[in-house]
PDB file of C-alpha atoms in Angstrom:
ATOM      1  CA  MET W   1     -42.541  46.397  58.451  1.00  0.00           C
ATOM      2  CA  ASN W   2     -42.742  43.560  55.963  1.00  0.00           C
ATOM      3  CA  ARG W   3     -40.305  44.007  53.140  1.00  0.00           C
ATOM      4  CA  ARG W   4     -41.680  43.393  49.692  1.00  0.00           C
ATOM      5  CA  GLN W   5     -40.055  40.337  48.055  1.00  0.00           C
ATOM      6  CA  ARG W   6     -38.070  41.364  45.044  1.00  0.00           C
ATOM      7  CA  GLY W   7     -37.797  39.047  41.956  1.00  0.00           C
ATOM      8  CA  PHE W   8     -35.641  39.183  38.826  1.00  0.00           C
ATOM      9  CA  THR W   9     -36.258  41.921  36.387  1.00  0.00           C
ATOM     10  CA  LEU W  10     -36.891  41.214  32.717  1.00  0.00           C
ATOM     11  CA  LEU W  11     -33.499  42.703  31.839  1.00  0.00           C
ATOM     12  CA  GLU W  12     -31.704  40.367  34.258  1.00  0.00           C
ATOM     13  CA  ILE W  13     -33.503  37.344  32.785  1.00  0.00           C
ATOM     14  CA  LEU W  14     -32.584  38.380  29.240  1.00  0.00           C
ATOM     15  CA  VAL W  15     -28.931  38.830  30.249  1.00  0.00           C
ATOM     16  CA  ALA W  16     -28.884  35.388  31.897  1.00  0.00           C
ATOM     17  CA  ILE W  17     -30.468  33.764  28.835  1.00  0.00           C
ATOM     18  CA  THR W  18     -27.945  35.482  26.563  1.00  0.00           C
ATOM     19  CA  ILE W  19     -25.031  34.258  28.679  1.00  0.00           C
ATOM     20  CA  LEU W  20     -26.400  30.695  28.689  1.00  0.00           C
ATOM     21  CA  ALA W  21     -26.884  30.815  24.920  1.00  0.00           C
ATOM     22  CA  VAL W  22     -23.316  32.012  24.338  1.00  0.00           C
ATOM     23  CA  MET W  23     -21.919  29.337  26.669  1.00  0.00           C
ATOM     24  CA  GLY W  24     -24.021  26.687  24.952  1.00  0.00           C
ATOM     25  CA  LEU W  25     -22.820  27.782  21.528  1.00  0.00           C
ATOM     26  CA  MET W  26     -19.195  27.735  22.675  1.00  0.00           C
ATOM     27  CA  SER W  27     -19.639  24.251  24.134  1.00  0.00           C
ATOM     28  CA  PHE W  28     -21.271  23.011  20.929  1.00  0.00           C
ATOM     29  CA  ARG W  29     -18.420  24.367  18.823  1.00  0.00           C
ATOM     30  CA  ALA W  30     -15.838  22.829  21.154  1.00  0.00           C
ATOM     31  CA  VAL W  31     -17.529  19.419  20.945  1.00  0.00           C
ATOM     32  CA  ARG W  32     -17.903  19.691  17.164  1.00  0.00           C
ATOM     33  CA  ASP W  33     -14.258  20.679  16.691  1.00  0.00           C
ATOM     34  CA  ALA W  34     -13.116  17.855  18.963  1.00  0.00           C
ATOM     35  CA  ARG W  35     -15.174  15.353  16.974  1.00  0.00           C
ATOM     36  CA  LEU W  36     -13.816  16.655  13.663  1.00  0.00           C
ATOM     37  CA  GLN W  37     -10.258  16.444  14.957  1.00  0.00           C
ATOM     38  CA  SER W  38     -10.897  12.894  16.131  1.00  0.00           C
ATOM     39  CA  GLU W  39     -12.267  11.909  12.708  1.00  0.00           C
ATOM     40  CA  ILE W  40      -9.290  13.532  10.945  1.00  0.00           C
ATOM     41  CA  ALA W  41      -6.845  11.741  13.246  1.00  0.00           C
ATOM     42  CA  ALA W  42      -8.619   8.404  12.646  1.00  0.00           C
ATOM     43  CA  SER W  43      -8.502   8.995   8.877  1.00  0.00           C
ATOM     44  CA  HIS W  44      -4.769   9.773   9.035  1.00  0.00           C
ATOM     45  CA  MET W  45      -4.121   6.644  11.103  1.00  0.00           C
ATOM     46  CA  GLU W  46      -6.046   4.463   8.658  1.00  0.00           C
ATOM     47  CA  ARG W  47      -4.107   5.956   5.741  1.00  0.00           C
ATOM     48  CA  LEU W  48      -0.831   5.385   7.564  1.00  0.00           C
ATOM     49  CA  ARG W  49      -1.759   1.748   8.204  1.00  0.00           C
ATOM     50  CA  GLU W  50      -2.657   1.348   4.510  1.00  0.00           C
ATOM     51  CA  VAL W  51       0.758   2.678   3.454  1.00  0.00           C
ATOM     52  CA  GLN W  52       2.584   0.534   6.014  1.00  0.00           C
ATOM     53  CA  ARG W  53       0.746  -2.637   4.934  1.00  0.00           C
ATOM     54  CA  ALA W  54       1.509  -2.030   1.253  1.00  0.00           C
ATOM     55  CA  VAL W  55       5.204  -1.297   1.825  1.00  0.00           C
ATOM     56  CA  HIS W  56       5.561  -4.261   4.193  1.00  0.00           C
ATOM     57  CA  LEU W  57       4.042  -6.634   1.631  1.00  0.00           C
ATOM     58  CA  LEU W  58       6.252  -5.279  -1.167  1.00  0.00           C
ATOM     59  CA  VAL W  59       9.379  -5.699   0.938  1.00  0.00           C
ATOM     60  CA  SER W  60       8.326  -9.158   2.099  1.00  0.00           C
ATOM     61  CA  ASP W  61       7.709 -10.378  -1.459  1.00  0.00           C
ATOM     62  CA  LEU W  62      11.086  -9.142  -2.668  1.00  0.00           C
ATOM     63  CA  ARG W  63      13.009 -10.484   0.311  1.00  0.00           C
ATOM     64  CA  THR W  64      11.603 -13.968  -0.229  1.00  0.00           C
ATOM     65  CA  LEU W  65      12.243 -13.973  -3.989  1.00  0.00           C
ATOM     66  CA  ALA W  66      12.755 -17.607  -5.059  1.00  0.00           C
ATOM     67  CA  PRO W  67      14.880 -18.610  -8.105  1.00  0.00           C
ATOM     68  CA  ARG W  68      11.947 -20.466  -9.639  1.00  0.00           C
ATOM     69  CA  PRO W  69      10.896 -19.663 -13.232  1.00  0.00           C
ATOM     70  CA  VAL W  70       7.309 -20.396 -14.224  1.00  0.00           C
ATOM     71  CA  ARG W  71       5.782 -21.624 -17.447  1.00  0.00           C
ATOM     72  CA  GLU W  72       4.400 -19.131 -19.926  1.00  0.00           C
ATOM     73  CA  LEU W  73       0.628 -18.823 -19.982  1.00  0.00           C
ATOM     74  CA  ILE W  74       0.740 -19.967 -23.615  1.00  0.00           C
ATOM     75  CA  GLY W  75       3.395 -22.207 -25.154  1.00  0.00           C
ATOM     76  CA  ASP W  76       6.372 -24.083 -23.772  1.00  0.00           C
ATOM     77  CA  GLY W  77       8.545 -21.150 -22.747  1.00  0.00           C
ATOM     78  CA  TYR W  78       9.366 -19.945 -19.254  1.00  0.00           C
ATOM     79  CA  ARG W  79       9.060 -16.639 -17.464  1.00  0.00           C
ATOM     80  CA  PRO W  80      11.994 -15.574 -15.254  1.00  0.00           C
ATOM     81  CA  ALA W  81      11.797 -15.857 -11.471  1.00  0.00           C
ATOM     82  CA  LEU W  82      11.866 -12.041 -11.418  1.00  0.00           C
ATOM     83  CA  MET W  83      10.638 -10.198 -14.460  1.00  0.00           C
ATOM     84  CA  ARG W  84      10.473  -6.486 -15.187  1.00  0.00           C
ATOM     85  CA  ASP W  85      10.080  -4.942 -18.617  1.00  0.00           C
ATOM     86  CA  PRO W  86       9.946  -1.110 -18.585  1.00  0.00           C
ATOM     87  CA  ASN W  87       7.566  -1.241 -21.567  1.00  0.00           C
ATOM     88  CA  ALA W  88       5.160  -3.660 -19.876  1.00  0.00           C
ATOM     89  CA  VAL W  89       1.984  -2.747 -17.998  1.00  0.00           C
ATOM     90  CA  ALA W  90       3.036  -4.625 -14.863  1.00  0.00           C
ATOM     91  CA  LEU W  91       5.586  -3.061 -12.511  1.00  0.00           C
ATOM     92  CA  PHE W  92       7.218  -6.447 -11.941  1.00  0.00           C
ATOM     93  CA  GLU W  93       6.404 -10.118 -11.544  1.00  0.00           C
ATOM     94  CA  LEU W  94       8.135 -12.627  -9.299  1.00  0.00           C
ATOM     95  CA  THR W  95       8.031 -16.005  -7.582  1.00  0.00           C
ATOM     96  CA  ARG W  96       8.114 -15.732  -3.826  1.00  0.00           C
ATOM     97  CA  ALA W  97       8.752 -18.400  -1.205  1.00  0.00           C
ATOM     98  CA  GLY W  98       7.178 -18.901   2.200  1.00  0.00           C
ATOM     99  CA  TRP W  99       3.534 -18.699   1.135  1.00  0.00           C
ATOM    100  CA  PRO W 100       1.722 -19.718   4.348  1.00  0.00           C
ATOM    101  CA  ASN W 101      -0.733 -22.598   4.122  1.00  0.00           C
ATOM    102  CA  GLY W 102      -2.766 -22.361   7.304  1.00  0.00           C
ATOM    103  CA  ALA W 103      -5.740 -24.160   5.754  1.00  0.00           C
ATOM    104  CA  GLY W 104      -3.601 -27.167   4.816  1.00  0.00           C
ATOM    105  CA  THR W 105      -4.737 -27.156   1.185  1.00  0.00           C
ATOM    106  CA  PRO W 106      -2.825 -29.370  -1.280  1.00  0.00           C
ATOM    107  CA  ARG W 107      -0.433 -26.813  -2.747  1.00  0.00           C
ATOM    108  CA  GLY W 108       3.188 -25.695  -2.483  1.00  0.00           C
ATOM    109  CA  THR W 109       4.665 -22.771  -0.596  1.00  0.00           C
ATOM    110  CA  LEU W 110       5.775 -20.884  -3.738  1.00  0.00           C
ATOM    111  CA  GLN W 111       3.549 -18.144  -5.060  1.00  0.00           C
ATOM    112  CA  ARG W 112       3.590 -16.217  -8.326  1.00  0.00           C
ATOM    113  CA  VAL W 113       2.941 -12.512  -7.727  1.00  0.00           C
ATOM    114  CA  ARG W 114       2.499  -9.511  -9.998  1.00  0.00           C
ATOM    115  CA  TYR W 115       2.346  -5.807  -9.121  1.00  0.00           C
ATOM    116  CA  ARG W 116       0.798  -3.190 -11.369  1.00  0.00           C
ATOM    117  CA  LEU W 117      -0.425   0.396 -11.231  1.00  0.00           C
ATOM    118  CA  ASP W 118      -4.003   0.987 -12.363  1.00  0.00           C
ATOM    119  CA  ASP W 119      -5.828   4.323 -12.091  1.00  0.00           C
ATOM    120  CA  ARG W 120      -3.498   5.597  -9.317  1.00  0.00           C
ATOM    121  CA  LYS W 121      -3.967   2.355  -7.379  1.00  0.00           C
ATOM    122  CA  LEU W 122      -1.240  -0.139  -6.532  1.00  0.00           C
ATOM    123  CA  ILE W 123      -2.623  -3.601  -7.286  1.00  0.00           C
ATOM    124  CA  ARG W 124      -1.119  -6.922  -6.154  1.00  0.00           C
ATOM    125  CA  GLU W 125      -2.127 -10.062  -8.027  1.00  0.00           C
ATOM    126  CA  HIS W 126      -1.268 -13.650  -7.169  1.00  0.00           C
ATOM    127  CA  TRP W 127      -2.074 -17.029  -8.615  1.00  0.00           C
ATOM    128  CA  ASN W 128      -3.144 -20.034  -6.579  1.00  0.00           C
ATOM    129  CA  VAL W 129      -0.835 -22.249  -8.656  1.00  0.00           C
ATOM    130  CA  THR W 130       2.847 -21.702  -9.340  1.00  0.00           C
ATOM    131  CA  ASP W 131       2.567 -22.392 -13.086  1.00  0.00           C
ATOM    132  CA  PRO W 132      -0.695 -20.713 -14.082  1.00  0.00           C
ATOM    133  CA  THR W 133      -2.501 -21.102 -17.373  1.00  0.00           C
ATOM    134  CA  LEU W 134      -5.108 -18.918 -19.048  1.00  0.00           C
ATOM    135  CA  ALA W 135      -7.735 -20.811 -17.060  1.00  0.00           C
ATOM    136  CA  ASN W 136      -6.191 -19.628 -13.759  1.00  0.00           C
ATOM    137  CA  GLU W 137      -7.381 -16.115 -13.055  1.00  0.00           C
ATOM    138  CA  PRO W 138      -5.179 -14.122 -10.654  1.00  0.00           C
ATOM    139  CA  VAL W 139      -6.543 -12.987  -7.303  1.00  0.00           C
ATOM    140  CA  GLN W 140      -6.436  -9.179  -7.132  1.00  0.00           C
ATOM    141  CA  ARG W 141      -5.908  -7.041  -4.054  1.00  0.00           C
ATOM    142  CA  GLU W 142      -5.905  -3.252  -3.933  1.00  0.00           C
ATOM    143  CA  LEU W 143      -2.999  -2.233  -1.706  1.00  0.00           C
ATOM    144  CA  LEU W 144      -2.686   1.515  -2.005  1.00  0.00           C
ATOM    145  CA  THR W 145      -4.588   4.486  -3.429  1.00  0.00           C
ATOM    146  CA  GLY W 146      -3.425   7.944  -4.426  1.00  0.00           C
ATOM    147  CA  VAL W 147      -0.261   6.611  -6.081  1.00  0.00           C
ATOM    148  CA  GLU W 148       1.296   9.033  -8.557  1.00  0.00           C
ATOM    149  CA  ARG W 149       4.125   6.773  -9.705  1.00  0.00           C
ATOM    150  CA  VAL W 150       6.244   3.751  -8.771  1.00  0.00           C
ATOM    151  CA  GLU W 151       9.878   3.341  -9.800  1.00  0.00           C
ATOM    152  CA  VAL W 152      11.883   0.133  -9.368  1.00  0.00           C
ATOM    153  CA  ARG W 153      15.630  -0.411  -9.833  1.00  0.00           C
ATOM    154  CA  TYR W 154      17.674  -3.594  -9.554  1.00  0.00           C
ATOM    155  CA  LEU W 155      21.295  -3.966  -8.386  1.00  0.00           C
ATOM    156  CA  ASP W 156      23.052  -6.615 -10.450  1.00  0.00           C
ATOM    157  CA  ALA W 157      26.138  -8.694  -9.606  1.00  0.00           C
ATOM    158  CA  GLY W 158      28.398  -6.007 -11.085  1.00  0.00           C
ATOM    159  CA  ARG W 159      26.959  -3.413  -8.666  1.00  0.00           C
ATOM    160  CA  ASN W 160      25.163  -1.619 -11.481  1.00  0.00           C
ATOM    161  CA  TRP W 161      21.580  -0.381 -11.251  1.00  0.00           C
ATOM    162  CA  ASP W 162      19.157  -1.570 -13.942  1.00  0.00           C
ATOM    163  CA  VAL W 163      15.543  -0.636 -14.575  1.00  0.00           C
ATOM    164  CA  GLN W 164      14.717  -3.991 -16.128  1.00  0.00           C
ATOM    165  CA  TRP W 165      15.228  -7.593 -15.091  1.00  0.00           C
ATOM    166  CA  PRO W 166      16.774  -9.929 -16.117  1.00  0.00           C
ATOM    167  CA  PRO W 167      19.554  -7.598 -17.307  1.00  0.00           C
ATOM    168  CA  LEU W 168      20.117  -7.183 -21.034  1.00  0.00           C
ATOM    169  CA  GLY W 169      22.288  -9.895 -22.514  1.00  0.00           C
ATOM    170  CA  GLY W 170      21.263 -12.600 -20.072  1.00  0.00           C
ATOM    171  CA  THR W 171      20.098 -15.850 -21.668  1.00  0.00           C
ATOM    172  CA  GLY W 172      19.428 -19.433 -20.750  1.00  0.00           C
ATOM    173  CA  GLU W 173      18.617 -21.094 -17.437  1.00  0.00           C
ATOM    174  CA  ARG W 174      20.908 -18.789 -15.489  1.00  0.00           C
ATOM    175  CA  ALA W 175      19.039 -15.684 -16.643  1.00  0.00           C
ATOM    176  CA  LEU W 176      15.690 -17.280 -15.784  1.00  0.00           C
ATOM    177  CA  ARG W 177      16.843 -17.915 -12.204  1.00  0.00           C
ATOM    178  CA  ALA W 178      18.861 -14.709 -11.760  1.00  0.00           C
ATOM    179  CA  ARG W 179      18.194 -12.590  -8.706  1.00  0.00           C
ATOM    180  CA  PRO W 180      19.455  -9.063  -8.013  1.00  0.00           C
ATOM    181  CA  LEU W 181      21.533  -8.197  -4.974  1.00  0.00           C
ATOM    182  CA  ALA W 182      19.004  -5.555  -3.969  1.00  0.00           C
ATOM    183  CA  VAL W 183      15.894  -3.795  -5.210  1.00  0.00           C
ATOM    184  CA  GLU W 184      15.141  -0.096  -4.737  1.00  0.00           C
ATOM    185  CA  ILE W 185      11.471   0.903  -4.703  1.00  0.00           C
ATOM    186  CA  THR W 186      10.313   4.524  -4.902  1.00  0.00           C
ATOM    187  CA  ILE W 187       6.616   5.261  -4.412  1.00  0.00           C
ATOM    188  CA  ARG W 188       5.239   8.767  -4.923  1.00  0.00           C
ATOM    189  CA  LEU W 189       1.956   9.424  -3.087  1.00  0.00           C
ATOM    190  CA  ASP W 190      -0.236  12.475  -3.509  1.00  0.00           C
ATOM    191  CA  ASP W 191      -0.419  13.040   0.271  1.00  0.00           C
ATOM    192  CA  TYR W 192       2.766  11.571   1.804  1.00  0.00           C
ATOM    193  CA  GLY W 193       5.171  12.478  -0.955  1.00  0.00           C
ATOM    194  CA  GLU W 194       8.020  10.111  -1.797  1.00  0.00           C
ATOM    195  CA  ILE W 195       8.631   6.838   0.006  1.00  0.00           C
ATOM    196  CA  LYS W 196      11.819   4.930  -0.791  1.00  0.00           C
ATOM    197  CA  ARG W 197      12.868   1.451   0.348  1.00  0.00           C
ATOM    198  CA  LEU W 198      16.048  -0.491  -0.393  1.00  0.00           C
ATOM    199  CA  VAL W 199      15.423  -4.238  -0.115  1.00  0.00           C
ATOM    200  CA  GLU W 200      18.260  -6.744   0.126  1.00  0.00           C
ATOM    201  CA  VAL W 201      17.324  -9.928  -1.720  1.00  0.00           C
ATOM    202  CA  SER W 202      18.157 -13.106   0.198  1.00  0.00           C
ATOM    203  CA  GLY W 203      20.335 -15.781  -1.391  1.00  0.00           C
TER     204      GLY W 203
END
């Protein structure tokens, strides 16, 4: 006798479709979660690189501090090689050595640099001439975002920590060229917390 061929019942088809739908949904969620995790990891890595670049540049500028005062923007006076006034807007201002000149432009290797905090952003400014005037606008570069505060201390020759530079009482050419033994930088970020670096100043 010929046996009647038996197909799938409607219930079996519905069960199979349900299983496929559940598996598809699970796969979609797994792919979505993996993509989100990848984007989060990439964002964290980019933030870490931003922090590392900013700290590296800060340390590099302080390590190459040159004892070279610069002329005031107005008048005949001079600004110290390293200058920090706790009441000023800028965090500090300095003359650094070793400014690379890959393009071979007619300029020296000394660079005048200023750091300041503006709207929770750490800004680095530099001038293309060592003795700038009002006509020389500084070149600005945003180094770091999400900065809550920046604190800087200077170790003087007497092994005392000061929050301003040159130290109080210093006058004349010696004060203009004075350099600390070390500089301590503390940066408070809203995501990474507190970062502290102690920089030994060469010379």
